[in-house]
Tab-separated table of C-alpha atoms in Angstrom:
chain	number	residue	atom	x	y	z
A	149	ILE	CA	-38.746	-21.444	-0.831
A	150	MET	CA	-35.341	-19.704	-0.490
A	151	ALA	CA	-32.290	-20.472	1.644
A	152	ASP	CA	-28.622	-19.459	1.867
A	153	ALA	CA	-29.235	-16.302	-0.160
A	154	THR	CA	-26.384	-13.954	-1.093
A	155	GLY	CA	-26.387	-10.912	-3.343
A	156	LEU	CA	-27.265	-7.217	-3.363
A	157	LEU	CA	-30.721	-5.646	-2.968
A	158	GLU	CA	-31.356	-1.923	-3.367
A	159	ALA	CA	-34.855	-0.487	-2.998
A	160	ARG	CA	-36.715	2.783	-2.749
A	161	GLY	CA	-40.360	3.723	-2.483
A	162	GLU	CA	-42.706	6.693	-2.602
A	163	ILE	CA	-46.031	7.195	-0.794
A	164	ASP	CA	-48.318	10.096	-1.679
A	165	TRP	CA	-51.319	11.204	0.411
A	166	ARG	CA	-53.819	13.569	-1.203
A	167	GLY	CA	-56.804	14.027	1.071
A	168	GLU	CA	-58.261	10.613	1.726
A	169	ARG	CA	-56.483	9.067	-1.282
A	170	MET	CA	-53.111	7.368	-0.977
A	171	THR	CA	-50.926	6.089	-3.807
A	172	SER	CA	-47.536	4.413	-3.716
A	173	GLN	CA	-44.875	3.050	-6.003
A	174	GLY	CA	-41.362	1.718	-5.728
A	175	LYS	CA	-38.403	0.051	-7.326
A	176	ALA	CA	-36.058	-2.755	-6.274
A	177	VAL	CA	-32.805	-3.677	-7.980
A	178	ILE	CA	-31.511	-7.234	-7.450
A	179	THR	CA	-27.877	-7.866	-8.354
A	180	ASP	CA	-26.142	-11.262	-8.518
A	181	LEU	CA	-28.544	-13.094	-6.220
A	182	ASP	CA	-27.641	-16.725	-5.441
A	183	TYR	CA	-29.805	-19.034	-3.349
A	184	ALA	CA	-30.946	-22.614	-2.791
A	185	SER	CA	-34.523	-23.460	-3.814
A	186	LEU	CA	-36.759	-26.504	-4.181
A	187	LEU	CA	-36.020	-26.369	-7.894
A	188	GLY	CA	-32.279	-26.542	-7.190
A	189	PRO	CA	-29.338	-24.150	-6.738
A	190	VAL	CA	-29.960	-20.815	-8.467
A	191	GLN	CA	-27.138	-18.441	-9.418
A	192	GLY	CA	-26.829	-14.947	-10.813
A	193	ILE	CA	-30.344	-13.509	-10.670
A	194	ASN	CA	-30.483	-9.898	-11.835
A	195	SER	CA	-33.641	-7.815	-12.080
A	196	THR	CA	-35.065	-4.325	-11.785
A	197	ILE	CA	-38.561	-4.616	-10.339
A	198	ASN	CA	-41.028	-1.755	-10.666
A	199	PHE	CA	-43.827	-1.921	-8.094
A	200	GLY	CA	-47.125	-0.301	-8.983
A	201	ASP	CA	-48.203	-0.372	-5.357
A	202	LEU	CA	-46.451	-0.851	-2.027
A	203	LEU	CA	-49.553	-1.470	0.112
A	204	PRO	CA	-49.941	-4.295	-0.776
A	205	LEU	CA	-46.679	-4.922	-2.634
A	206	SER	CA	-47.580	-5.641	-6.271
A	207	THR	CA	-46.578	-5.018	-9.886
A	208	LYS	CA	-48.737	-3.526	-12.623
A	209	SER	CA	-47.089	-5.523	-15.406
A	210	PRO	CA	-44.765	-8.540	-15.786
A	211	GLN	CA	-41.162	-7.898	-14.747
A	212	LEU	CA	-38.022	-9.332	-16.339
A	213	MET	CA	-35.221	-11.142	-14.570
A	214	THR	CA	-32.213	-12.963	-15.953
A	215	VAL	CA	-30.875	-16.167	-14.398
A	216	GLU	CA	-27.252	-17.077	-14.986
A	217	ALA	CA	-27.567	-20.713	-13.922
A	218	ILE	CA	-29.969	-23.165	-12.325
A	219	ASP	CA	-29.537	-26.842	-11.510
A	220	ILE	CA	-32.743	-28.923	-11.627
A	221	GLY	CA	-30.793	-32.147	-11.995
A	222	LEU	CA	-30.005	-30.780	-15.447
A	223	GLU	CA	-27.843	-27.660	-15.467
A	224	LEU	CA	-29.315	-24.747	-17.438
A	225	PHE	CA	-27.571	-21.469	-18.199
A	226	PHE	CA	-28.488	-17.901	-19.181
A	227	GLY	CA	-32.254	-17.972	-18.770
A	228	GLU	CA	-34.878	-15.253	-18.775
A	229	ALA	CA	-38.117	-15.125	-16.812
A	230	LEU	CA	-41.143	-12.830	-16.733
A	231	PHE	CA	-42.924	-12.675	-13.393
A	232	SER	CA	-45.619	-10.644	-11.694
A	233	ILE	CA	-46.823	-10.024	-8.143
A	234	GLY	CA	-50.576	-9.725	-7.649
A	235	SER	CA	-52.401	-7.482	-5.184
A	236	ASP	CA	-52.932	-10.602	-3.051
A	237	GLY	CA	-49.155	-11.117	-2.840
A	238	GLN	CA	-49.214	-14.098	-5.226
A	239	ILE	CA	-46.010	-14.428	-7.262
A	240	ILE	CA	-46.610	-15.795	-10.751
A	241	ILE	CA	-44.015	-16.938	-13.255
A	242	GLU	CA	-45.566	-15.780	-16.513
A	243	ASP	CA	-42.941	-17.480	-18.654
A	244	ALA	CA	-39.339	-18.629	-18.263
A	245	THR	CA	-36.928	-20.013	-20.841
A	246	TRP	CA	-33.379	-21.365	-20.972
A	247	PRO	CA	-31.494	-22.160	-24.201
A	248	TRP	CA	-30.670	-25.844	-24.459
A	249	ALA	CA	-29.491	-28.142	-27.251
A	250	GLY	CA	-30.313	-25.702	-30.026
A	251	GLY	CA	-33.825	-25.107	-28.670
A	252	GLU	CA	-35.140	-24.209	-25.241
A	253	ILE	CA	-36.487	-25.559	-21.974
A	254	GLY	CA	-39.151	-23.434	-20.327
A	255	ILE	CA	-41.752	-23.070	-17.606
A	256	ARG	CA	-45.330	-22.237	-18.527
A	257	ARG	CA	-47.386	-19.781	-16.465
A	258	THR	CA	-47.199	-21.017	-12.869
A	259	PRO	CA	-48.228	-19.516	-9.497
A	260	ILE	CA	-45.415	-19.902	-6.950
A	261	ALA	CA	-46.220	-21.029	-3.402
A	262	LEU	CA	-44.152	-19.260	-0.734
A	263	SER	CA	-43.549	-22.425	1.272
A	264	ASP	CA	-41.559	-25.642	1.172
A	265	GLU	CA	-44.633	-27.671	0.191
A	266	PRO	CA	-44.479	-29.627	-3.102
A	267	GLN	CA	-45.029	-27.284	-6.051
A	268	ASP	CA	-46.491	-28.338	-9.407
A	269	ILE	CA	-44.981	-26.722	-12.499
A	270	SER	CA	-45.345	-27.285	-16.227
A	271	LEU	CA	-41.993	-27.637	-17.984
A	272	TYR	CA	-41.733	-27.797	-21.753
A	273	VAL	CA	-39.086	-28.380	-24.406
A	274	GLN	CA	-39.211	-26.699	-27.791
A	275	ASP	CA	-37.156	-27.033	-30.991
A	276	VAL	CA	-34.518	-29.175	-29.281
A	277	GLN	CA	-31.972	-30.556	-31.758
A	278	LEU	CA	-31.470	-34.293	-31.330
A	279	GLU	CA	-27.962	-34.031	-32.759
A	280	GLU	CA	-26.902	-31.677	-29.948
A	281	VAL	CA	-28.569	-33.864	-27.302
A	282	PHE	CA	-26.516	-36.852	-28.422
A	283	LEU	CA	-23.325	-34.760	-28.538
A	284	MET	CA	-23.873	-33.784	-24.897
A	285	LEU	CA	-24.704	-37.348	-23.852
A	286	ASP	CA	-21.492	-38.509	-25.538
A	287	VAL	CA	-22.556	-42.163	-25.801
A	288	ASP	CA	-20.073	-44.045	-27.957
A	289	GLY	CA	-21.587	-44.910	-31.333
A	290	LEU	CA	-24.840	-42.942	-30.843
A	291	SER	CA	-25.798	-40.104	-33.193
A	292	GLY	CA	-28.847	-38.756	-34.931
A	293	SER	CA	-30.813	-35.799	-36.219
A	294	GLY	CA	-34.281	-34.336	-35.801
A	295	VAL	CA	-36.185	-31.749	-33.784
A	296	LEU	CA	-38.070	-32.522	-30.549
A	297	ALA	CA	-40.780	-30.722	-28.574
A	298	GLY	CA	-43.103	-31.651	-25.730
A	299	ASP	CA	-44.232	-31.194	-22.133
A	300	LEU	CA	-42.819	-32.372	-18.808
A	301	PRO	CA	-45.364	-32.044	-15.975
A	302	ALA	CA	-43.304	-31.853	-12.804
A	303	THR	CA	-43.543	-31.489	-9.045
A	304	LEU	CA	-40.848	-29.693	-7.061
A	305	THR	CA	-40.016	-31.380	-3.763
A	306	PRO	CA	-37.120	-31.127	-1.284
A	307	GLY	CA	-35.947	-34.469	-2.697
A	308	GLY	CA	-35.785	-33.331	-6.305
A	309	VAL	CA	-37.920	-32.664	-9.356
A	310	LEU	CA	-40.459	-35.420	-9.972
A	311	ILE	CA	-41.564	-35.873	-13.583
A	312	GLU	CA	-44.744	-37.836	-14.261
A	313	ASN	CA	-45.584	-38.950	-17.804
A	314	GLY	CA	-43.478	-36.354	-19.532
A	315	HIS	CA	-43.929	-36.662	-23.276
A	316	PHE	CA	-42.099	-35.236	-26.253
A	317	GLU	CA	-41.916	-36.208	-29.895
A	318	SER	CA	-40.220	-35.392	-33.170
A	319	LEU	CA	-41.672	-32.457	-35.096
A	320	ASP	CA	-40.625	-34.126	-38.318
A	321	GLY	CA	-38.645	-37.140	-39.422
A	322	GLY	CA	-34.963	-37.711	-38.823
A	323	VAL	CA	-32.199	-40.284	-38.537
A	324	LEU	CA	-31.099	-42.373	-35.555
A	325	GLN	CA	-27.785	-44.230	-35.720
A	326	TYR	CA	-26.284	-46.551	-33.143
A	327	ILE	CA	-23.166	-48.629	-33.710
A	328	GLY	CA	-21.719	-49.316	-30.283
A	329	ALA	CA	-20.748	-52.040	-27.833
A	330	ALA	CA	-24.374	-52.870	-26.992
A	331	SER	CA	-25.140	-53.163	-30.692
A	332	GLU	CA	-22.471	-55.786	-31.274
A	333	ALA	CA	-23.546	-57.754	-28.202
A	334	GLY	CA	-27.215	-57.493	-29.177
A	335	LYS	CA	-26.588	-58.928	-32.614
A	336	GLN	CA	-25.565	-62.204	-30.982
A	337	ASP	CA	-29.186	-62.638	-29.915
A	338	GLU	CA	-31.458	-63.627	-32.788
A	339	GLY	CA	-34.432	-61.815	-31.260
A	340	SER	CA	-32.702	-58.434	-31.055
A	341	ALA	CA	-30.358	-58.678	-34.034
A	342	LEU	CA	-32.947	-57.224	-36.419
A	343	MET	CA	-33.454	-54.130	-34.255
A	344	PHE	CA	-29.728	-53.435	-33.824
A	345	ASN	CA	-29.119	-53.908	-37.542
A	346	ALA	CA	-31.922	-51.482	-38.313
A	347	LEU	CA	-30.649	-48.918	-35.786
A	348	GLU	CA	-27.324	-48.639	-37.564
A	349	ASN	CA	-29.047	-46.173	-39.894
A	350	PHE	CA	-32.717	-45.861	-38.953
A	351	GLU	CA	-34.700	-43.247	-40.854
A	352	TYR	CA	-37.601	-42.520	-38.534
A	353	ASP	CA	-40.922	-40.975	-39.444
A	354	ALA	CA	-42.052	-40.830	-35.807
A	355	LEU	CA	-40.113	-40.670	-32.545
A	356	GLU	CA	-41.909	-40.421	-29.206
A	357	VAL	CA	-40.367	-40.420	-25.745
A	358	THR	CA	-42.121	-40.627	-22.362
A	359	VAL	CA	-40.249	-39.901	-19.128
A	360	SER	CA	-41.109	-40.441	-15.464
A	361	GLY	CA	-39.041	-40.321	-12.290
A	362	ASN	CA	-36.851	-38.131	-10.097
A	363	THR	CA	-34.336	-35.947	-11.929
A	364	THR	CA	-31.789	-36.491	-9.148
A	365	ASP	CA	-32.199	-40.278	-9.290
A	366	VAL	CA	-33.507	-42.828	-11.785
A	367	LEU	CA	-35.667	-41.896	-14.764
A	368	GLU	CA	-37.867	-44.415	-16.555
A	369	ILE	CA	-37.786	-43.798	-20.285
A	370	ALA	CA	-39.939	-45.343	-23.022
A	371	ILE	CA	-39.076	-44.737	-26.676
A	372	ARG	CA	-41.321	-45.500	-29.654
A	373	LEU	CA	-39.824	-45.485	-33.142
A	374	GLU	CA	-41.446	-45.869	-36.539
A	375	GLY	CA	-39.411	-45.887	-39.726
A	376	ARG	CA	-37.032	-47.967	-41.772
A	377	ASN	CA	-33.460	-48.808	-42.655
A	378	GLN	CA	-33.176	-48.967	-46.436
A	379	GLU	CA	-30.569	-51.732	-46.161
A	380	VAL	CA	-32.606	-53.979	-43.838
A	381	LEU	CA	-35.529	-56.014	-45.224
A	382	ASP	CA	-35.463	-53.803	-48.337
A	383	GLY	CA	-36.590	-50.801	-46.332
A	384	TYR	CA	-39.741	-52.462	-44.972
A	385	PRO	CA	-41.444	-50.213	-42.325
A	386	MET	CA	-40.664	-51.161	-38.718
A	387	LYS	CA	-41.855	-50.182	-35.255
A	388	PHE	CA	-39.753	-50.429	-32.112
A	389	ASN	CA	-40.670	-49.909	-28.461
A	390	ILE	CA	-37.617	-49.474	-26.232
A	391	ASN	CA	-37.840	-49.224	-22.435
A	392	THR	CA	-34.912	-48.288	-20.228
A	393	GLU	CA	-34.119	-46.609	-16.932
A	394	GLY	CA	-31.145	-44.963	-15.307
A	395	PRO	CA	-29.650	-41.691	-14.034
A	396	LEU	CA	-29.937	-40.007	-17.443
A	397	LEU	CA	-29.525	-36.453	-16.145
A	398	GLU	CA	-26.323	-37.456	-14.356
A	399	MET	CA	-24.975	-38.407	-17.777
A	400	PHE	CA	-25.873	-34.929	-19.038
A	401	LYS	CA	-24.191	-33.259	-16.060
A	402	LYS	CA	-20.968	-35.219	-16.523
A	403	SER	CA	-20.852	-34.791	-20.287
A	404	THR	CA	-21.707	-31.057	-20.281
A	405	ALA	CA	-19.047	-30.042	-17.761
A	406	GLY	CA	-17.086	-28.513	-20.629
A	407	TYR	CA	-20.052	-27.688	-22.836
A	408	ARG	CA	-20.222	-24.096	-24.048
A	409	LEU	CA	-23.244	-22.255	-25.333
A	410	PRO	CA	-23.124	-21.010	-28.924
A	411	GLU	CA	-21.457	-17.579	-29.084
A	412	LYS	CA	-24.628	-15.864	-30.363
A	413	VAL	CA	-26.449	-16.973	-27.194
A	414	GLN	CA	-23.641	-15.940	-24.830
A	415	GLU	CA	-23.413	-12.501	-26.439
A	416	GLN	CA	-26.963	-11.701	-25.331
A	417	PHE	CA	-25.855	-11.825	-21.693
A	418	GLU	CA	-22.608	-9.876	-22.012
C-alpha cells in the first residue's frame, strides 16, 4: 500500500496500569510524508494523530491530514482528509476532498485494505465549473458554462485507477460552444453539419456524461445533450449523443502544468 516513503515521524505514548486495569494513549506527528501508492504518487502529507488506545492502536475520533499533492492520472493539489483507525486496526477514510475546477473532487467513506490487492473506492465530483474545465483542457474553439456533479466508482490497481460507469450531470442549464477545426471539417458532411452548427452556441437544458476506462490510458466517454441553438431551426429542441475515447486525463496533465489554484484556496494552506 506504501512504497518509497520519505518524511518525518515523531511519536510518543503513555501506558497506565491501575490494578488490573490498563489504559493507554499516544500521539504521532507526520511531517512532509511522500510515498508511492496504488492511487498514485502522494506528496506532502502532514497530520497530528491522537490515539485513544495503543493496544490495539486506534483512534477515538476522526483525525485530519492535509495532502499537498496526489496524482491519480489527474493531478490534485491541497487536499484534506478525515480518517480513523478502528480497534480492529482497520483504517477508514471518512471523507477526503481536493479543490478542482471551482468545485471539488472527493472520496466517500472507504475502508482501506493494507495490501496491494485491488481496492474499490467511491470518487465524486461536486460543483465543478464547466468553464474552468474547458480552460484547463485548452481545446481550441471549445468553451462553455454550467455546474457539474456526479459519482465515479473506481478500483485502484497497480496499473492505474479503473473507472466503471462513472456518471455526472449538469445541476442546471448552461451553454456549450465549439467553433474549431473539427467543426469546420464536420460541416462538410451533411449528416453532421446540423450538430456542428448547433454546437456553435448550444444552450443546453441537460448535460450528462458517462466515463469508463483506465485513468492512465484511454477513457471511453459518452455525452448526452438536450437543448437548442436559437439560430438553428428557429430554436427547435435537439438531442445529441456523442461518443468518444482517448487519453483525456493526459490532456489535463499537459494543460494544467502551469495552472494555479485561486489565491483564496492557496491561502488556506499557507
